[in-house]
Tab-separated table of C-alpha atoms in Angstrom:
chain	number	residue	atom	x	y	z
A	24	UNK	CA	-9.253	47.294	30.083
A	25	UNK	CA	-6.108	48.571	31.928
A	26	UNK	CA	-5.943	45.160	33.769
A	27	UNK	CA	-5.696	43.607	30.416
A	28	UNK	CA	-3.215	45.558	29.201
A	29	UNK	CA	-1.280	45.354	32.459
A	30	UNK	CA	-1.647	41.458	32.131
A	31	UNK	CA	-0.352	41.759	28.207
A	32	UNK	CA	2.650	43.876	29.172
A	33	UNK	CA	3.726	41.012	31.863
A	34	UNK	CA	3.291	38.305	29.723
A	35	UNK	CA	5.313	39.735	27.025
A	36	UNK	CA	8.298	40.615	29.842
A	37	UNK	CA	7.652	37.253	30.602
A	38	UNK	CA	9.016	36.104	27.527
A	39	UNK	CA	11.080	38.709	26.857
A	40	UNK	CA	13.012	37.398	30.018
A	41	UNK	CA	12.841	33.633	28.717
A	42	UNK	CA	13.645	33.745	25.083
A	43	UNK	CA	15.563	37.203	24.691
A	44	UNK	CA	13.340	38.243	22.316
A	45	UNK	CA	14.946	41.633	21.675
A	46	UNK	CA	18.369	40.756	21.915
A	47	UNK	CA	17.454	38.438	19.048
A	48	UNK	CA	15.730	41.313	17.051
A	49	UNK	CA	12.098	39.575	16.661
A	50	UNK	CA	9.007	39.953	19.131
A	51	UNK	CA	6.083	38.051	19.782
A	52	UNK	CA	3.973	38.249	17.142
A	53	UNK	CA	6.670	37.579	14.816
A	54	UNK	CA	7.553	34.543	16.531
A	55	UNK	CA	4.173	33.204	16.791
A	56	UNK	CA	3.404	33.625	12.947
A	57	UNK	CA	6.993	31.600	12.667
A	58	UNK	CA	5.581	28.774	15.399
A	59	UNK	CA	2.370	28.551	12.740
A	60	UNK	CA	4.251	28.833	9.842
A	61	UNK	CA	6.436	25.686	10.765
A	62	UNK	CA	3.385	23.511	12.164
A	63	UNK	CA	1.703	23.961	9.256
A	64	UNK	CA	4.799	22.488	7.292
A	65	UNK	CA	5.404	19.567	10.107
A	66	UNK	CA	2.003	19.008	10.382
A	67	UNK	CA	1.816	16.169	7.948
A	68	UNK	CA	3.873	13.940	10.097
A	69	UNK	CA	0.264	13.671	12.409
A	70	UNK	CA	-0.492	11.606	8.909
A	71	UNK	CA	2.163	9.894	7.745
A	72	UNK	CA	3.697	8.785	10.749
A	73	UNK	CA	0.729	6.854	11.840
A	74	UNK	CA	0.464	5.129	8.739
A	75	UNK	CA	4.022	4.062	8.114
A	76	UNK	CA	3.687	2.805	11.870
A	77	UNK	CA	0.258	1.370	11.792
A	78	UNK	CA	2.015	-0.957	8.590
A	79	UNK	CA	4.533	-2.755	11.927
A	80	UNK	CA	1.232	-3.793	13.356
A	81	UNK	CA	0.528	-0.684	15.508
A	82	UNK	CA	-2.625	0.826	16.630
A	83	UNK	CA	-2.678	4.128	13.991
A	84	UNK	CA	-5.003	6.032	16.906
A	85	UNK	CA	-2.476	5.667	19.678
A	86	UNK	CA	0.433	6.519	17.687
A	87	UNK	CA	-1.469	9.577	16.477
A	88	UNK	CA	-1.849	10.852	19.910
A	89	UNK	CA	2.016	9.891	20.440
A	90	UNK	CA	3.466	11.682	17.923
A	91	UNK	CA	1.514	14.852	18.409
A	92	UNK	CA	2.157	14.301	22.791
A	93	UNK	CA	5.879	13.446	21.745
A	94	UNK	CA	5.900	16.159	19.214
A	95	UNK	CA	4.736	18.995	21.108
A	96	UNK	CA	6.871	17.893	24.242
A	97	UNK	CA	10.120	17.830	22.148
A	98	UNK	CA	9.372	20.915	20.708
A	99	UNK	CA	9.230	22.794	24.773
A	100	UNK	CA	12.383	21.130	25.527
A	101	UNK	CA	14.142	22.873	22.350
A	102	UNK	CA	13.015	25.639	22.811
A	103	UNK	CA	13.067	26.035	26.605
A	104	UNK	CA	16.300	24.574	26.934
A	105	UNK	CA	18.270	25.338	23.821
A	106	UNK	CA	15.965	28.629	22.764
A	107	UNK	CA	16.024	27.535	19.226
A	108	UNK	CA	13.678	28.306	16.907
A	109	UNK	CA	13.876	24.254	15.864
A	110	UNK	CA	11.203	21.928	16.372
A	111	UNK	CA	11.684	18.241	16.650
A	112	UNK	CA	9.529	15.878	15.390
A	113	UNK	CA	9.212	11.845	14.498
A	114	UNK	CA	12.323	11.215	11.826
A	115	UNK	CA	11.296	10.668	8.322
A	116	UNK	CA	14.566	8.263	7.892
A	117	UNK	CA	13.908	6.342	11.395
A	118	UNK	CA	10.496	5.485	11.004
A	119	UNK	CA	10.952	3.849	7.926
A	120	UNK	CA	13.731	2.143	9.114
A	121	UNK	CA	11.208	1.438	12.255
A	122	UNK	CA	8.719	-0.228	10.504
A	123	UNK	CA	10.717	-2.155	7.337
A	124	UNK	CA	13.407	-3.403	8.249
A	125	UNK	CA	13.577	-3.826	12.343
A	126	UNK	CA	9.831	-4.912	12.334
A	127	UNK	CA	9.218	-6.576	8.767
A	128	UNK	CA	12.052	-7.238	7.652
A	129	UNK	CA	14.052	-8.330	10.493
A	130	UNK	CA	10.727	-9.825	11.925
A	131	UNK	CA	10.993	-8.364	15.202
A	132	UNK	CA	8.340	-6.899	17.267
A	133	UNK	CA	7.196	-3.371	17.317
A	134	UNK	CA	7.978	-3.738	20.924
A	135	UNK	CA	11.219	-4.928	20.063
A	136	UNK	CA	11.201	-1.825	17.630
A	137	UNK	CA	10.817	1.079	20.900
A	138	UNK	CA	13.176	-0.608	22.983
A	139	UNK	CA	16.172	-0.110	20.995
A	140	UNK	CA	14.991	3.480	20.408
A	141	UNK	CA	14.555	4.065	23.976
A	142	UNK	CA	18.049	2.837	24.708
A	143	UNK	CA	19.501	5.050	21.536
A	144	UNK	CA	18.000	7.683	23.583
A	145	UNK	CA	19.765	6.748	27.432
A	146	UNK	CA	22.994	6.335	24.975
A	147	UNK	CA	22.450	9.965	23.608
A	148	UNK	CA	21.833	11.404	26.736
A	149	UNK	CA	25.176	9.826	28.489
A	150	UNK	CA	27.391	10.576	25.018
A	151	UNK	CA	25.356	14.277	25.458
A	152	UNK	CA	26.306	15.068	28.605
A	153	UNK	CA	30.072	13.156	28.475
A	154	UNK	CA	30.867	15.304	25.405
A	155	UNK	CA	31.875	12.191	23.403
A	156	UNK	CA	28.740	12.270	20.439
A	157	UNK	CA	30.877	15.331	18.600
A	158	UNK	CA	33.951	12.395	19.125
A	159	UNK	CA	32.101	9.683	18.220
A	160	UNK	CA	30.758	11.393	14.795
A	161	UNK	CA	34.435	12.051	13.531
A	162	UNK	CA	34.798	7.976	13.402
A	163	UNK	CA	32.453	8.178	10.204
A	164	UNK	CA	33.779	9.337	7.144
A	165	UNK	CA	32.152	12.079	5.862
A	166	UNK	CA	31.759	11.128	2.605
A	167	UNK	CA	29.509	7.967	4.141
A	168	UNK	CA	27.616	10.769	6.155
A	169	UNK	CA	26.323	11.808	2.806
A	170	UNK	CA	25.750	8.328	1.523
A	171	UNK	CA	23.901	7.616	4.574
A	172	UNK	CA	21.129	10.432	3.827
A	173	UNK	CA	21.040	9.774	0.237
A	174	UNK	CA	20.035	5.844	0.523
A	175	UNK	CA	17.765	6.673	3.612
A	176	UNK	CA	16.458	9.085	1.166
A	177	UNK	CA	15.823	6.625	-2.104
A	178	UNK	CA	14.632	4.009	0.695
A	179	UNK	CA	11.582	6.458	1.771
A	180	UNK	CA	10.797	7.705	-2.155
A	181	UNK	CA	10.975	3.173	-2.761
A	182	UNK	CA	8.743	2.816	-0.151
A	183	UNK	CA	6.218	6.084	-1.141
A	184	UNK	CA	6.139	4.485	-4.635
A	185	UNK	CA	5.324	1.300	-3.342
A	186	UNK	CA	2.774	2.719	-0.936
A	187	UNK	CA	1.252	5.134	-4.012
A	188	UNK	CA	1.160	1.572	-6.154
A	189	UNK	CA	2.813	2.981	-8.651
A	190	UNK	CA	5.439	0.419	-8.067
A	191	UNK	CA	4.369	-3.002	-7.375
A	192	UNK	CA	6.247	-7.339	-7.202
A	193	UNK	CA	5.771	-8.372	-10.298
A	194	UNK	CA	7.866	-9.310	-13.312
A	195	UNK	CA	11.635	-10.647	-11.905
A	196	UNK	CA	10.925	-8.781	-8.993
A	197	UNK	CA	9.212	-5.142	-9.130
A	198	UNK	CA	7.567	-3.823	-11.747
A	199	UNK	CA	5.301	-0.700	-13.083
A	200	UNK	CA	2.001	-0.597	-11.104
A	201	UNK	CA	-1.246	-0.476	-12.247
A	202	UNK	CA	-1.295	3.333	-13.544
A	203	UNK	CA	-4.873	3.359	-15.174
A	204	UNK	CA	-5.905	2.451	-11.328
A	205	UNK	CA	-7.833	5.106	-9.632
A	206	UNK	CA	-5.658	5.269	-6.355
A	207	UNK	CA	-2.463	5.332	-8.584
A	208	UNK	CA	-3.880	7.828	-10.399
A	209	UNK	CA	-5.037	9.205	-7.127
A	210	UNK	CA	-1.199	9.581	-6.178
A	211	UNK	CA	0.208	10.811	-9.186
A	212	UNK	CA	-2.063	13.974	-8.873
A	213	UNK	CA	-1.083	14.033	-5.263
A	214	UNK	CA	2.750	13.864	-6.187
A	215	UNK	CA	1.991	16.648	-9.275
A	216	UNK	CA	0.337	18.651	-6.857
A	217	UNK	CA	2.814	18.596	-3.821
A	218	UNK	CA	5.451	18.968	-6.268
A	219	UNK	CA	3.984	22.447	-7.509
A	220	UNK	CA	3.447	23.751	-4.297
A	221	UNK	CA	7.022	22.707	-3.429
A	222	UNK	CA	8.437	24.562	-6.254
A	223	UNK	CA	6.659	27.686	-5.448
A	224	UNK	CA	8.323	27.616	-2.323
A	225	UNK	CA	4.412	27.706	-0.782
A	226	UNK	CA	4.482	27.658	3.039
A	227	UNK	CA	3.087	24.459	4.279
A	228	UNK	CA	3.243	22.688	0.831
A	229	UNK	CA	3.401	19.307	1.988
A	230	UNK	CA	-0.059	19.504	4.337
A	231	UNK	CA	-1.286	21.502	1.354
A	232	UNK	CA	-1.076	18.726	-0.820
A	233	UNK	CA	-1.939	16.230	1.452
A	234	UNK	CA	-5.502	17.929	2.123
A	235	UNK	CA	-6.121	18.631	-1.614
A	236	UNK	CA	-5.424	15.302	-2.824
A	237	UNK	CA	-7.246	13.702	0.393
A	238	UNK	CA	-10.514	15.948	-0.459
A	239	UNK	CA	-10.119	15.305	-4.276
A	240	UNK	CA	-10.228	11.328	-3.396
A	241	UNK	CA	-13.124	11.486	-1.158
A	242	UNK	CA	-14.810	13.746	-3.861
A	243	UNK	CA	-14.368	11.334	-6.330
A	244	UNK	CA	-15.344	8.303	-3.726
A	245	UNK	CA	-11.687	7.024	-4.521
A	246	UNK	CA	-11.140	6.430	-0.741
A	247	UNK	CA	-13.297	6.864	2.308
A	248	UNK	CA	-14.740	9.999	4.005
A	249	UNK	CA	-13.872	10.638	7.908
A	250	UNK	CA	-16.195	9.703	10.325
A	251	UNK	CA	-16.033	13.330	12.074
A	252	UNK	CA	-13.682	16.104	12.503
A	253	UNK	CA	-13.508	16.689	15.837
A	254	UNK	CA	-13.244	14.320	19.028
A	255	UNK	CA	-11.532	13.300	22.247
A	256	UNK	CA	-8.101	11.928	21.157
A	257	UNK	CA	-7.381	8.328	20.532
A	258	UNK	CA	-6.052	6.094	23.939
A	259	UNK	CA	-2.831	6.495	23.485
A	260	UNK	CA	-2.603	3.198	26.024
A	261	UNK	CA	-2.197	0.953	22.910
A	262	UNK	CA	1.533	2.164	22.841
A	263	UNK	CA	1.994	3.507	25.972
A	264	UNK	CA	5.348	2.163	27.922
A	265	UNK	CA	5.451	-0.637	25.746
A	266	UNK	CA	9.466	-0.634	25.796
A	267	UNK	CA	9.653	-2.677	28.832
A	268	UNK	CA	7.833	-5.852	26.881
A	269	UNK	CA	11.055	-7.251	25.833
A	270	UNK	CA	12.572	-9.892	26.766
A	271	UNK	CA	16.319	-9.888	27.992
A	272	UNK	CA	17.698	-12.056	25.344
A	273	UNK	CA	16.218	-9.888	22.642
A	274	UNK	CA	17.610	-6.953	24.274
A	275	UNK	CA	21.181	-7.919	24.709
A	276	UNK	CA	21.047	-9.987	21.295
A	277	UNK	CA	23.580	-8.953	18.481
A	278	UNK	CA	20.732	-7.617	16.799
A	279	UNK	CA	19.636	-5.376	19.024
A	280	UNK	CA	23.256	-3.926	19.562
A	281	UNK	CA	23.964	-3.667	15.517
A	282	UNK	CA	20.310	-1.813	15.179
A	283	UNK	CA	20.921	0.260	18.308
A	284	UNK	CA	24.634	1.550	16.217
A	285	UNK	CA	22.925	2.136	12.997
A	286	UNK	CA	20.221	4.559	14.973
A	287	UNK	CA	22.991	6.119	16.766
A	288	UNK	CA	24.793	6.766	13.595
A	289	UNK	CA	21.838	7.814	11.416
A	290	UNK	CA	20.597	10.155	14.261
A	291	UNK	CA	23.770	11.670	14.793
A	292	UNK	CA	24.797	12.504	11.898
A	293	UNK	CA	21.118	13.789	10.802
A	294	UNK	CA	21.146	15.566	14.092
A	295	UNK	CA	24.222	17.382	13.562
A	296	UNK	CA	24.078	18.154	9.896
A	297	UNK	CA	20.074	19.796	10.450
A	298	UNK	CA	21.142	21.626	13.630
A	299	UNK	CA	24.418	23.182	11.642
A	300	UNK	CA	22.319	23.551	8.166
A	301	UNK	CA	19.257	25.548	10.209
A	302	UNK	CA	21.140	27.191	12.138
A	303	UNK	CA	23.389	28.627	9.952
A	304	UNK	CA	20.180	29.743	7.494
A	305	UNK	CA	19.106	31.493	10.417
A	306	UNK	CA	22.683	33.176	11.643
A	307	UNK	CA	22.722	31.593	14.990
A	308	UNK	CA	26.208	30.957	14.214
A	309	UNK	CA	28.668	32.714	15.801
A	310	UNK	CA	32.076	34.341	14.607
A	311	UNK	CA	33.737	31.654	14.543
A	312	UNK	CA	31.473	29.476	12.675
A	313	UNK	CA	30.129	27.335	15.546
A	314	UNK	CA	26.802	26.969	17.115
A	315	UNK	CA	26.321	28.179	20.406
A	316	UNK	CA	24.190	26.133	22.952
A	317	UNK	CA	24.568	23.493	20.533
A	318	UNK	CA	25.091	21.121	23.420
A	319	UNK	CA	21.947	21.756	24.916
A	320	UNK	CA	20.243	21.279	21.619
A	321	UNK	CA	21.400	17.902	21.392
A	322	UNK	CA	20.346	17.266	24.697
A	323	UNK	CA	17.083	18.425	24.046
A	324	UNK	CA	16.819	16.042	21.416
A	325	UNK	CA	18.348	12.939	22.748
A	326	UNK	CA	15.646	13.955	26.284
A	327	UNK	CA	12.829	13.857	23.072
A	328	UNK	CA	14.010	10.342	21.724
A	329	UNK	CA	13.808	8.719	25.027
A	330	UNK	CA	10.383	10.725	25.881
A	331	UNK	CA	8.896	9.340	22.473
A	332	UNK	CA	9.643	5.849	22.940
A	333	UNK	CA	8.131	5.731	26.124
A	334	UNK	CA	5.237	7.538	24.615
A	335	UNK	CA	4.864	4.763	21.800
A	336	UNK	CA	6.455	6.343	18.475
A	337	UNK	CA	10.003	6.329	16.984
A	338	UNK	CA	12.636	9.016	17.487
A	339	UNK	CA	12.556	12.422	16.885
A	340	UNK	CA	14.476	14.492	15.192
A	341	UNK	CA	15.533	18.117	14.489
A	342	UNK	CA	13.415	18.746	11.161
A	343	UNK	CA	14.479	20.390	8.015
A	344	UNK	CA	11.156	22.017	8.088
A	345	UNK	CA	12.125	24.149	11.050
A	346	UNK	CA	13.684	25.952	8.313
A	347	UNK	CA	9.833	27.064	7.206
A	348	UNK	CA	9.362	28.943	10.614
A	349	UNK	CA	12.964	30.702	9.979
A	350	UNK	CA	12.234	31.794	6.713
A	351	UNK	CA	9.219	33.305	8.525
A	352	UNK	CA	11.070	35.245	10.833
A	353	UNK	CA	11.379	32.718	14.346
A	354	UNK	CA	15.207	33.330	16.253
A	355	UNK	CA	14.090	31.911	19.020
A	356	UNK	CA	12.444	29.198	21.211
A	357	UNK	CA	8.979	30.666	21.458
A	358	UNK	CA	8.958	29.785	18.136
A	359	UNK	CA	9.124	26.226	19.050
A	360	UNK	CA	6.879	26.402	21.775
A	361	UNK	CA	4.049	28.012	19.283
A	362	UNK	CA	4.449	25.049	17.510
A	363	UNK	CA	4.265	22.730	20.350
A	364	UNK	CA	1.467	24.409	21.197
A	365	UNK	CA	0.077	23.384	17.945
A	366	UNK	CA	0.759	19.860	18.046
A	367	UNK	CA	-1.093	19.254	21.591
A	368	UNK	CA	-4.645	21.313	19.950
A	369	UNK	CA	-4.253	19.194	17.009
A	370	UNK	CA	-4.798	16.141	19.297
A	371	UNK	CA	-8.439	16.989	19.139
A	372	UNK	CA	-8.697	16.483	15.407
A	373	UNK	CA	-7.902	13.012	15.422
A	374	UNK	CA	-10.715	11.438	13.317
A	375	UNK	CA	-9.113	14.049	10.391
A	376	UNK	CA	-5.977	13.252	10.721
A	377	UNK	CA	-6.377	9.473	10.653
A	378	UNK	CA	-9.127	9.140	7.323
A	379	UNK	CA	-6.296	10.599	5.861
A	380	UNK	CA	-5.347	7.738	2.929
A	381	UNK	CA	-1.872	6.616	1.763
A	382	UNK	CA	-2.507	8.211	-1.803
A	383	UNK	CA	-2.456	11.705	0.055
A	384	UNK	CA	0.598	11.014	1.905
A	385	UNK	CA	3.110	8.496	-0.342
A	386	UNK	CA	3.436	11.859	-2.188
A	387	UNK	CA	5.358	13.075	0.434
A	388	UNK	CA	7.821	9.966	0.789
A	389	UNK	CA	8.726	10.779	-2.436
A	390	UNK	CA	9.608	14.230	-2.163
A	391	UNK	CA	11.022	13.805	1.316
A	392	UNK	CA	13.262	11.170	-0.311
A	393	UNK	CA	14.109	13.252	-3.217
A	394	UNK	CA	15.100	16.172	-0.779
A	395	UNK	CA	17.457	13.469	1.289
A	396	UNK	CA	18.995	12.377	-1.831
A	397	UNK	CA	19.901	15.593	-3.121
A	398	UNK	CA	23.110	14.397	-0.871
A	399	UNK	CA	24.372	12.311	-3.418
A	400	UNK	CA	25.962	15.757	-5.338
A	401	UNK	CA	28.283	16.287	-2.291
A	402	UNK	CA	29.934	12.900	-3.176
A	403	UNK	CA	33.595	12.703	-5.020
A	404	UNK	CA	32.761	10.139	-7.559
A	405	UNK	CA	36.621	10.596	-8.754
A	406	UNK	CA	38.143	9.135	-5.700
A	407	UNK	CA	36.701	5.498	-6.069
A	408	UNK	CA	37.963	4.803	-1.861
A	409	UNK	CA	35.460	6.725	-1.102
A	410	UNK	CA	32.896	6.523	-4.219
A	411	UNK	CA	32.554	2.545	-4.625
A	412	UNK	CA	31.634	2.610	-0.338
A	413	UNK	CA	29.289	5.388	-1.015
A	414	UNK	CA	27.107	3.787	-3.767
A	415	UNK	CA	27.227	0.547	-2.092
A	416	UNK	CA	25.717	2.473	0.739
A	417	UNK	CA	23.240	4.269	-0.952
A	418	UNK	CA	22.061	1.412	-3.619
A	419	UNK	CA	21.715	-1.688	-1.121
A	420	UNK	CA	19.414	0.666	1.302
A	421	UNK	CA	16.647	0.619	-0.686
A	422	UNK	CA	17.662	-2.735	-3.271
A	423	UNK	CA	17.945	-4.691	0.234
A	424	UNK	CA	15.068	-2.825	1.619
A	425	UNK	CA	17.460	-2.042	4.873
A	426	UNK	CA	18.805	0.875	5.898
A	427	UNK	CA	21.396	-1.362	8.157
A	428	UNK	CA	22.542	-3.215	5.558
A	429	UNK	CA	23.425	-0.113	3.527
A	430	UNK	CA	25.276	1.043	6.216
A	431	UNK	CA	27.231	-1.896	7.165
A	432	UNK	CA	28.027	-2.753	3.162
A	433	UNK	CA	29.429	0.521	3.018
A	434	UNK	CA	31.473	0.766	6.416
A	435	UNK	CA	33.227	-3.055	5.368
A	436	UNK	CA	33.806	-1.180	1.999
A	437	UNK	CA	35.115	1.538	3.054
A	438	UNK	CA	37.404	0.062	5.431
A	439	UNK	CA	39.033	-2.777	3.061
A	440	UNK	CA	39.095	-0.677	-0.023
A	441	UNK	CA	40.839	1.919	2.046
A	442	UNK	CA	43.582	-0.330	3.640
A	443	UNK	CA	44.182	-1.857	0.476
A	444	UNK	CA	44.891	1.374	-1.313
A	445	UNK	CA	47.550	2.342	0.788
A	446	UNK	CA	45.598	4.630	2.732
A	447	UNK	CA	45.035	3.877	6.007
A	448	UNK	CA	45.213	7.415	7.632
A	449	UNK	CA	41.897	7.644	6.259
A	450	UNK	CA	40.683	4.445	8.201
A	451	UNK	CA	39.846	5.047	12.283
A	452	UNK	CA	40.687	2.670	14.652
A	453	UNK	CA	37.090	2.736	15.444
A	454	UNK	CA	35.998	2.444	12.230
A	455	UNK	CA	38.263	-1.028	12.094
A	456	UNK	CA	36.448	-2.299	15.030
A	457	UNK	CA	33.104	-1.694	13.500
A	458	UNK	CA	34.046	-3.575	10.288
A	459	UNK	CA	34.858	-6.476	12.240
A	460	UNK	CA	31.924	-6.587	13.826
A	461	UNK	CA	29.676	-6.201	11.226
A	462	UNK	CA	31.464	-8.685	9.214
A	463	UNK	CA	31.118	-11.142	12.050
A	464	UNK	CA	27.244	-10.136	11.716
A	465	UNK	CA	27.226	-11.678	8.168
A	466	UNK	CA	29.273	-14.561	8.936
A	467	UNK	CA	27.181	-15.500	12.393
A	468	UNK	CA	23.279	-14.571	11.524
């Protein structure tokens, strides 16, 4: 018994020496119920992630195992090297954009697909470690920043709609689904019910919902039951290292280069605007308003993206939902690890995870959308430079079905609208060159 307790005491000096537990005012247990607080909100990217990935063609199995492998890895190198209490985790934004417009809309290859997310990730490590990514984000105007997440976010609730068949093609070009449908109907209980939970403020909400509405289909024989609970985990060889099956005219194609700059500025900006947001909520912010270490967070991250293409699954992100595991009491990087932790066990629950049906988990896209798009309010409609560019941006996302073109619509906007109002202080030489080359996108392709 004394061993024991001898063991316990060095393990906890252990970590007390690693994460600075009580300089940070938490302990261990605290931080663990944090690490299970905020996989139990994350968790329900082990469902959707493989789905919105399995629709580019992918095998759903071996992305499974990815994401949780990718997952729990990212989540170590936060919190080892940054001793955050944030977790990162496969973007809700840059999967989407992964799967509908690089793969089907653009008509590129998966393959294609992790390649110019594994060179976004060298790129983030060398702008990282340069100290040029803070440099290159002041090119963007902030009022596009905004625009950006808004459109990504009424591109994911388009696409959960879709996915929930609530919207459908029909008429001139969408209309109302099928509502009386049992899957619809399926979805709308699923969106009622996440919605709720949501409201509540219910830790976990969004896995919540997804396991309700998955057990209420099954119930009803709506969708399928799983074929076991427990297993080995899927081959993740389906995926593995697949960045290197490209071909070197697709990888130094215009294409690649104008999708490479859109994930650069979507991850950046998402990057910095979570890390700031979270870390604020949690008063990691020093006195003078800045984040320390936040260098090595963004390392950490950038490390992640590369790690996850390589893996087989699309870039990771600092998540809002790290916010969960705050609100729970994490201040530190054991925090993260608990969750990483989390992610490799739930590798052994594949055959859950992947019976889980769409119904359960377009909810989510909608809400996660809605949440993004809550953006819109921190745009000055009154100033039309800067308003006209923004809805542009945020209307042709999901109207065009592309995140890109959204983005390059409302750059070239921005750009003329501003030069021709007399206001070119408000126009970056960088942001000139981009505009130029984006228009010479249009004209060329």
């Amino acid at each position: 018994m004394q061993k024991n307790t001898s063991q316990a005491q060095s393990n906890t000096n252990l970590l007390e020496k690693i994460f600075k537990l009580k300089e940070n005012n938490t302990n261990v247990k605290i931080e663990a119920l944090a690490g299970i607080t905020t996989f139990m909100t994350i968790a329900y990217i082990l469902v959707v992630n493989p789905n919105i990935l399995g629709e580019a063609g992918m095998d759903k199995g071996a992305v499974f195992t990815a994401t949780a492998i990718a997952s729990g890895i990212g989540c170590f190198v936060m919190g080892l090297l940054a001793n955050y209490p944030i977790i990162l985790a496969p973007s809700m934004g840059i999967n989407v954009f992964f799967t509908y417009t690089i793969v089907l809309g653009m008509g590129y290859t998966w393959q294609f697909a992790l390649c110019a997310m594994f060179i976004e990730g060298i790129i983030f490590v060398l702008l990282t470690v340069t100290n040029v990514r803070e440099k290159i984000i002041e090119c963007m105007p902030e009022v596009l920043k905004h625009a950006i997440t808004a459109g990504i976010g009424l591109f994911i609730t388009f696409i959960g709609l879709v996915n929930a068949g609530i919207i459908k093609q029909g008429g001139a070009i969408i209309s109302l689904g099928n509502i009386k449908s049992p899957v619809v109907v399926l979805s709308i209980v699923g969106l009622m019910i996440a919605a709720t939970l949501l409201i509540k403020n219910v830790n976990g909400a969004f896995l919540i919902s997804i396991i309700i509405t998955s057990a209420i289909g099954m119930l009803f024989a709506i969708v399928p039951m799983p074929n076991g609970v427990i297993d080995l985990p899927p081959s993740i060889q389906p995926v593995f290292m697949k960045v290197f099956e490209v071909t070197k005219a697709d990888i130094f194609s215009l294409d690649m280069l104008i999708i490479v700059v859109t994930l650069l500025f979507v991850n950046m900006f998402d990057s910095i605007g979570f890390l700031l947001g979270i870390a604020q909520r949690a008063n990691l912010l020093d006195e003078e308003g800045k984040m320390p270490n936040v260098k090595k967070a963004l390392l950490a991250e950038s490390i992640s993206t590369t790690t996850a293409s390589l893996l087989g699954t699309s870039t990771l992100a600092t998540t809002v939902e790290s916010g969960a595991g705050i609100a729970a009491g994490g201040r530190t990087g054991l925090t993260a690890c608990v969750t990483g932790i989390l992610f490799f066990i739930s590798l052994f629950f594949a055959p859950l995870f992947v019976s889980i049906p769409a119904q359960a988990t377009a909810p989510i896209l909608i809400l996660v959308g809605f949440m993004m798009a809550s953006s819109i309010l921190r745009i000055d409609f009154s100033d039309y430079t800067d308003a006209i560019p923004a809805f542009l941006t945020f209307i042709i996302m999901p109207l065009a079905y592309s995140v890109a073109d959204g983005i390059m619509f409302g750059i070239i906007s921005y750009t003329i609208l501003k030069l021709l109002s007399n206001k070119r202080k408000d126009v970056k030489l960088s942001l000139i060159i981009l505009t130029l080359v984006f228009i010479l996108k249009f004209a060329l392709l």
